[in-house]
Amino acid sequence: FSHLCARRVGEQLNQMIEEVPLTQADIDQIRQTLDKKIATNTIPCDCLPGQCHCHHAAESLE
């Protein structure tokens, strides 16, 4: 995900989960990982200065 702005990673993870076939064991493991994850209210844009193409630099995630 190094080619993506940090603010787009969650969106891409979700898209991957929707598109790929998963076993029940895969789903259980993903759920366990998410249960341990501590969410943040905002994720800063990490695009290079002047190179932001993600159009999320001024938004805050909700």
PDB file of N, CA and C in Angstrom:
ATOM      1  N   PHE A   1       0.802  -1.204   0.000  1.00  0.00           N
ATOM      2  CA  PHE A   1       0.000   0.000   0.000  1.00  0.00           C
ATOM      3  C   PHE A   1       0.847   1.271   0.000  1.00  0.00           C
ATOM      4  N   SER A   2       2.145   1.109  -0.210  1.00  0.00           N
ATOM      5  CA  SER A   2       3.044   2.262  -0.141  1.00  0.00           C
ATOM      6  C   SER A   2       2.766   3.290  -1.241  1.00  0.00           C
ATOM      7  N   HIS A   3       2.097   2.889  -2.301  1.00  0.00           N
ATOM      8  CA  HIS A   3       1.791   3.815  -3.389  1.00  0.00           C
ATOM      9  C   HIS A   3       0.509   4.609  -3.142  1.00  0.00           C
ATOM     10  N   LEU A   4      -0.191   4.311  -2.053  1.00  0.00           N
ATOM     11  CA  LEU A   4      -1.450   4.979  -1.728  1.00  0.00           C
ATOM     12  C   LEU A   4      -1.276   5.967  -0.593  1.00  0.00           C
ATOM     13  N   CYS A   5      -2.074   7.000  -0.618  1.00  0.00           N
ATOM     14  CA  CYS A   5      -2.162   7.890   0.534  1.00  0.00           C
ATOM     15  C   CYS A   5      -2.683   7.063   1.712  1.00  0.00           C
ATOM     16  N   ALA A   6      -2.164   7.320   2.890  1.00  0.00           N
ATOM     17  CA  ALA A   6      -2.580   6.583   4.089  1.00  0.00           C
ATOM     18  C   ALA A   6      -4.091   6.659   4.305  1.00  0.00           C
ATOM     19  N   ARG A   7      -4.707   7.717   3.826  1.00  0.00           N
ATOM     20  CA  ARG A   7      -6.139   7.893   4.020  1.00  0.00           C
ATOM     21  C   ARG A   7      -6.973   6.975   3.127  1.00  0.00           C
ATOM     22  N   ARG A   8      -6.367   6.334   2.144  1.00  0.00           N
ATOM     23  CA  ARG A   8      -7.099   5.472   1.216  1.00  0.00           C
ATOM     24  C   ARG A   8      -6.909   3.988   1.511  1.00  0.00           C
ATOM     25  N   VAL A   9      -6.016   3.650   2.436  1.00  0.00           N
ATOM     26  CA  VAL A   9      -5.692   2.248   2.697  1.00  0.00           C
ATOM     27  C   VAL A   9      -6.907   1.468   3.184  1.00  0.00           C
ATOM     28  N   GLY A  10      -7.671   2.010   4.117  1.00  0.00           N
ATOM     29  CA  GLY A  10      -8.856   1.314   4.629  1.00  0.00           C
ATOM     30  C   GLY A  10      -9.850   0.999   3.523  1.00  0.00           C
ATOM     31  N   GLU A  11     -10.062   1.958   2.648  1.00  0.00           N
ATOM     32  CA  GLU A  11     -10.962   1.776   1.501  1.00  0.00           C
ATOM     33  C   GLU A  11     -10.474   0.630   0.610  1.00  0.00           C
ATOM     34  N   GLN A  12      -9.170   0.588   0.365  1.00  0.00           N
ATOM     35  CA  GLN A  12      -8.609  -0.458  -0.486  1.00  0.00           C
ATOM     36  C   GLN A  12      -8.676  -1.826   0.190  1.00  0.00           C
ATOM     37  N   LEU A  13      -8.425  -1.876   1.497  1.00  0.00           N
ATOM     38  CA  LEU A  13      -8.556  -3.138   2.231  1.00  0.00           C
ATOM     39  C   LEU A  13      -9.978  -3.671   2.127  1.00  0.00           C
ATOM     40  N   ASN A  14     -10.944  -2.798   2.320  1.00  0.00           N
ATOM     41  CA  ASN A  14     -12.340  -3.204   2.226  1.00  0.00           C
ATOM     42  C   ASN A  14     -12.676  -3.725   0.837  1.00  0.00           C
ATOM     43  N   GLN A  15     -12.192  -3.044  -0.184  1.00  0.00           N
ATOM     44  CA  GLN A  15     -12.449  -3.481  -1.555  1.00  0.00           C
ATOM     45  C   GLN A  15     -11.848  -4.864  -1.804  1.00  0.00           C
ATOM     46  N   MET A  16     -10.644  -5.090  -1.307  1.00  0.00           N
ATOM     47  CA  MET A  16     -10.011  -6.402  -1.476  1.00  0.00           C
ATOM     48  C   MET A  16     -10.827  -7.489  -0.795  1.00  0.00           C
ATOM     49  N   ILE A  17     -11.297  -7.212   0.425  1.00  0.00           N
ATOM     50  CA  ILE A  17     -12.097  -8.193   1.161  1.00  0.00           C
ATOM     51  C   ILE A  17     -13.373  -8.514   0.395  1.00  0.00           C
ATOM     52  N   GLU A  18     -13.988  -7.498  -0.201  1.00  0.00           N
ATOM     53  CA  GLU A  18     -15.215  -7.721  -0.966  1.00  0.00           C
ATOM     54  C   GLU A  18     -14.976  -8.549  -2.221  1.00  0.00           C
ATOM     55  N   GLU A  19     -13.808  -8.412  -2.834  1.00  0.00           N
ATOM     56  CA  GLU A  19     -13.571  -9.015  -4.147  1.00  0.00           C
ATOM     57  C   GLU A  19     -12.954 -10.412  -4.127  1.00  0.00           C
ATOM     58  N   VAL A  20     -12.220 -10.755  -3.086  1.00  0.00           N
ATOM     59  CA  VAL A  20     -11.520 -12.039  -3.101  1.00  0.00           C
ATOM     60  C   VAL A  20     -12.309 -13.102  -2.342  1.00  0.00           C
ATOM     61  N   PRO A  21     -12.209 -14.360  -2.774  1.00  0.00           N
ATOM     62  CA  PRO A  21     -12.855 -15.428  -2.020  1.00  0.00           C
ATOM     63  C   PRO A  21     -12.101 -15.657  -0.706  1.00  0.00           C
ATOM     64  N   LEU A  22     -12.850 -15.875   0.373  1.00  0.00           N
ATOM     65  CA  LEU A  22     -12.258 -16.094   1.687  1.00  0.00           C
ATOM     66  C   LEU A  22     -12.865 -17.334   2.319  1.00  0.00           C
ATOM     67  N   THR A  23     -12.041 -18.078   3.030  1.00  0.00           N
ATOM     68  CA  THR A  23     -12.549 -19.209   3.798  1.00  0.00           C
ATOM     69  C   THR A  23     -13.105 -18.684   5.115  1.00  0.00           C
ATOM     70  N   GLN A  24     -13.840 -19.526   5.821  1.00  0.00           N
ATOM     71  CA  GLN A  24     -14.335 -19.122   7.137  1.00  0.00           C
ATOM     72  C   GLN A  24     -13.164 -18.837   8.067  1.00  0.00           C
ATOM     73  N   ALA A  25     -12.084 -19.609   7.939  1.00  0.00           N
ATOM     74  CA  ALA A  25     -10.893 -19.366   8.761  1.00  0.00           C
ATOM     75  C   ALA A  25     -10.290 -17.993   8.460  1.00  0.00           C
ATOM     76  N   ASP A  26     -10.270 -17.599   7.185  1.00  0.00           N
ATOM     77  CA  ASP A  26      -9.779 -16.271   6.807  1.00  0.00           C
ATOM     78  C   ASP A  26     -10.624 -15.183   7.473  1.00  0.00           C
ATOM     79  N   ILE A  27     -11.932 -15.336   7.383  1.00  0.00           N
ATOM     80  CA  ILE A  27     -12.848 -14.350   7.954  1.00  0.00           C
ATOM     81  C   ILE A  27     -12.679 -14.271   9.466  1.00  0.00           C
ATOM     82  N   ASP A  28     -12.555 -15.422  10.112  1.00  0.00           N
ATOM     83  CA  ASP A  28     -12.349 -15.444  11.562  1.00  0.00           C
ATOM     84  C   ASP A  28     -11.061 -14.725  11.943  1.00  0.00           C
ATOM     85  N   GLN A  29     -10.008 -14.944  11.176  1.00  0.00           N
ATOM     86  CA  GLN A  29      -8.727 -14.302  11.456  1.00  0.00           C
ATOM     87  C   GLN A  29      -8.820 -12.782  11.258  1.00  0.00           C
ATOM     88  N   ILE A  30      -9.491 -12.357  10.204  1.00  0.00           N
ATOM     89  CA  ILE A  30      -9.677 -10.920   9.960  1.00  0.00           C
ATOM     90  C   ILE A  30     -10.475 -10.295  11.103  1.00  0.00           C
ATOM     91  N   ARG A  31     -11.522 -10.973  11.548  1.00  0.00           N
ATOM     92  CA  ARG A  31     -12.330 -10.456  12.663  1.00  0.00           C
ATOM     93  C   ARG A  31     -11.507 -10.335  13.938  1.00  0.00           C
ATOM     94  N   GLN A  32     -10.675 -11.339  14.214  1.00  0.00           N
ATOM     95  CA  GLN A  32      -9.823 -11.293  15.405  1.00  0.00           C
ATOM     96  C   GLN A  32      -8.855 -10.117  15.328  1.00  0.00           C
ATOM     97  N   THR A  33      -8.296  -9.900  14.158  1.00  0.00           N
ATOM     98  CA  THR A  33      -7.373  -8.783  13.972  1.00  0.00           C
ATOM     99  C   THR A  33      -8.093  -7.459  14.184  1.00  0.00           C
ATOM    100  N   LEU A  34      -9.279  -7.314  13.609  1.00  0.00           N
ATOM    101  CA  LEU A  34     -10.043  -6.074  13.760  1.00  0.00           C
ATOM    102  C   LEU A  34     -10.485  -5.846  15.201  1.00  0.00           C
ATOM    103  N   ASP A  35     -10.814  -6.920  15.917  1.00  0.00           N
ATOM    104  CA  ASP A  35     -11.211  -6.786  17.319  1.00  0.00           C
ATOM    105  C   ASP A  35     -10.082  -6.209  18.168  1.00  0.00           C
ATOM    106  N   LYS A  36      -8.836  -6.475  17.791  1.00  0.00           N
ATOM    107  CA  LYS A  36      -7.669  -5.986  18.533  1.00  0.00           C
ATOM    108  C   LYS A  36      -7.255  -4.581  18.094  1.00  0.00           C
ATOM    109  N   LYS A  37      -7.704  -4.166  16.931  1.00  0.00           N
ATOM    110  CA  LYS A  37      -7.287  -2.892  16.346  1.00  0.00           C
ATOM    111  C   LYS A  37      -7.937  -1.723  17.078  1.00  0.00           C
ATOM    112  N   ILE A  38      -7.148  -0.702  17.358  1.00  0.00           N
ATOM    113  CA  ILE A  38      -7.671   0.519  17.964  1.00  0.00           C
ATOM    114  C   ILE A  38      -7.831   1.552  16.852  1.00  0.00           C
ATOM    115  N   ALA A  39      -9.055   2.003  16.663  1.00  0.00           N
ATOM    116  CA  ALA A  39      -9.353   2.946  15.581  1.00  0.00           C
ATOM    117  C   ALA A  39      -8.915   4.353  15.963  1.00  0.00           C
ATOM    118  N   THR A  40      -8.614   5.126  14.959  1.00  0.00           N
ATOM    119  CA  THR A  40      -8.283   6.533  15.139  1.00  0.00           C
ATOM    120  C   THR A  40      -9.354   7.369  14.454  1.00  0.00           C
ATOM    121  N   ASN A  41      -9.558   8.585  14.933  1.00  0.00           N
ATOM    122  CA  ASN A  41     -10.579   9.453  14.334  1.00  0.00           C
ATOM    123  C   ASN A  41     -10.125  10.078  13.030  1.00  0.00           C
ATOM    124  N   THR A  42      -8.836  10.314  12.895  1.00  0.00           N
ATOM    125  CA  THR A  42      -8.316  10.934  11.683  1.00  0.00           C
ATOM    126  C   THR A  42      -7.036  10.243  11.247  1.00  0.00           C
ATOM    127  N   ILE A  43      -6.798  10.274   9.969  1.00  0.00           N
ATOM    128  CA  ILE A  43      -5.565   9.760   9.381  1.00  0.00           C
ATOM    129  C   ILE A  43      -5.022  10.868   8.498  1.00  0.00           C
ATOM    130  N   PRO A  44      -3.802  11.325   8.773  1.00  0.00           N
ATOM    131  CA  PRO A  44      -3.259  12.414   7.959  1.00  0.00           C
ATOM    132  C   PRO A  44      -2.889  11.948   6.554  1.00  0.00           C
ATOM    133  N   CYS A  45      -3.082  12.827   5.592  1.00  0.00           N
ATOM    134  CA  CYS A  45      -2.654  12.574   4.222  1.00  0.00           C
ATOM    135  C   CYS A  45      -1.132  12.503   4.227  1.00  0.00           C
ATOM    136  N   ASP A  46      -0.569  11.488   3.579  1.00  0.00           N
ATOM    137  CA  ASP A  46       0.893  11.387   3.517  1.00  0.00           C
ATOM    138  C   ASP A  46       1.414  11.478   2.079  1.00  0.00           C
ATOM    139  N   CYS A  47       0.617  12.114   1.211  1.00  0.00           N
ATOM    140  CA  CYS A  47       1.085  12.366  -0.149  1.00  0.00           C
ATOM    141  C   CYS A  47       2.259  13.341  -0.095  1.00  0.00           C
ATOM    142  N   LEU A  48       3.122  13.283  -1.092  1.00  0.00           N
ATOM    143  CA  LEU A  48       4.229  14.225  -1.170  1.00  0.00           C
ATOM    144  C   LEU A  48       3.681  15.634  -1.350  1.00  0.00           C
ATOM    145  N   PRO A  49       4.305  16.630  -0.708  1.00  0.00           N
ATOM    146  CA  PRO A  49       3.826  18.010  -0.853  1.00  0.00           C
ATOM    147  C   PRO A  49       3.703  18.404  -2.328  1.00  0.00           C
ATOM    148  N   GLY A  50       2.561  18.969  -2.677  1.00  0.00           N
ATOM    149  CA  GLY A  50       2.314  19.386  -4.049  1.00  0.00           C
ATOM    150  C   GLY A  50       1.946  18.252  -4.986  1.00  0.00           C
ATOM    151  N   GLN A  51       1.919  17.025  -4.476  1.00  0.00           N
ATOM    152  CA  GLN A  51       1.628  15.865  -5.315  1.00  0.00           C
ATOM    153  C   GLN A  51       0.354  15.139  -4.893  1.00  0.00           C
ATOM    154  N   CYS A  52      -0.472  15.774  -4.093  1.00  0.00           N
ATOM    155  CA  CYS A  52      -1.671  15.116  -3.576  1.00  0.00           C
ATOM    156  C   CYS A  52      -2.692  14.933  -4.698  1.00  0.00           C
ATOM    157  N   HIS A  53      -2.990  13.685  -4.977  1.00  0.00           N
ATOM    158  CA  HIS A  53      -4.002  13.349  -5.972  1.00  0.00           C
ATOM    159  C   HIS A  53      -5.162  12.586  -5.334  1.00  0.00           C
ATOM    160  N   CYS A  54      -5.091  12.410  -4.032  1.00  0.00           N
ATOM    161  CA  CYS A  54      -6.126  11.626  -3.355  1.00  0.00           C
ATOM    162  C   CYS A  54      -7.361  12.463  -3.029  1.00  0.00           C
ATOM    163  N   HIS A  55      -7.240  13.781  -3.076  1.00  0.00           N
ATOM    164  CA  HIS A  55      -8.356  14.691  -2.807  1.00  0.00           C
ATOM    165  C   HIS A  55      -8.926  14.507  -1.409  1.00  0.00           C
ATOM    166  N   HIS A  56      -8.110  13.991  -0.492  1.00  0.00           N
ATOM    167  CA  HIS A  56      -8.545  13.807   0.891  1.00  0.00           C
ATOM    168  C   HIS A  56      -7.744  14.673   1.853  1.00  0.00           C
ATOM    169  N   ALA A  57      -6.838  15.474   1.371  1.00  0.00           N
ATOM    170  CA  ALA A  57      -5.923  16.208   2.244  1.00  0.00           C
ATOM    171  C   ALA A  57      -6.650  17.103   3.243  1.00  0.00           C
ATOM    172  N   ALA A  58      -7.761  17.696   2.873  1.00  0.00           N
ATOM    173  CA  ALA A  58      -8.446  18.629   3.760  1.00  0.00           C
ATOM    174  C   ALA A  58      -9.609  17.993   4.511  1.00  0.00           C
ATOM    175  N   GLU A  59      -9.925  16.748   4.212  1.00  0.00           N
ATOM    176  CA  GLU A  59     -11.048  16.083   4.863  1.00  0.00           C
ATOM    177  C   GLU A  59     -10.594  15.419   6.153  1.00  0.00           C
ATOM    178  N   SER A  60     -11.509  15.221   7.077  1.00  0.00           N
ATOM    179  CA  SER A  60     -11.216  14.376   8.225  1.00  0.00           C
ATOM    180  C   SER A  60     -12.125  13.164   8.125  1.00  0.00           C
ATOM    181  N   LEU A  61     -11.582  12.017   8.442  1.00  0.00           N
ATOM    182  CA  LEU A  61     -12.357  10.787   8.350  1.00  0.00           C
ATOM    183  C   LEU A  61     -13.301  10.695   9.531  1.00  0.00           C
ATOM    184  N   GLU A  62     -14.477  10.199   9.282  1.00  0.00           N
ATOM    185  CA  GLU A  62     -15.457  10.079  10.349  1.00  0.00           C
ATOM    186  C   GLU A  62     -15.855   8.644  10.514  1.00  0.00           C
TER     187      GLU A  62
END
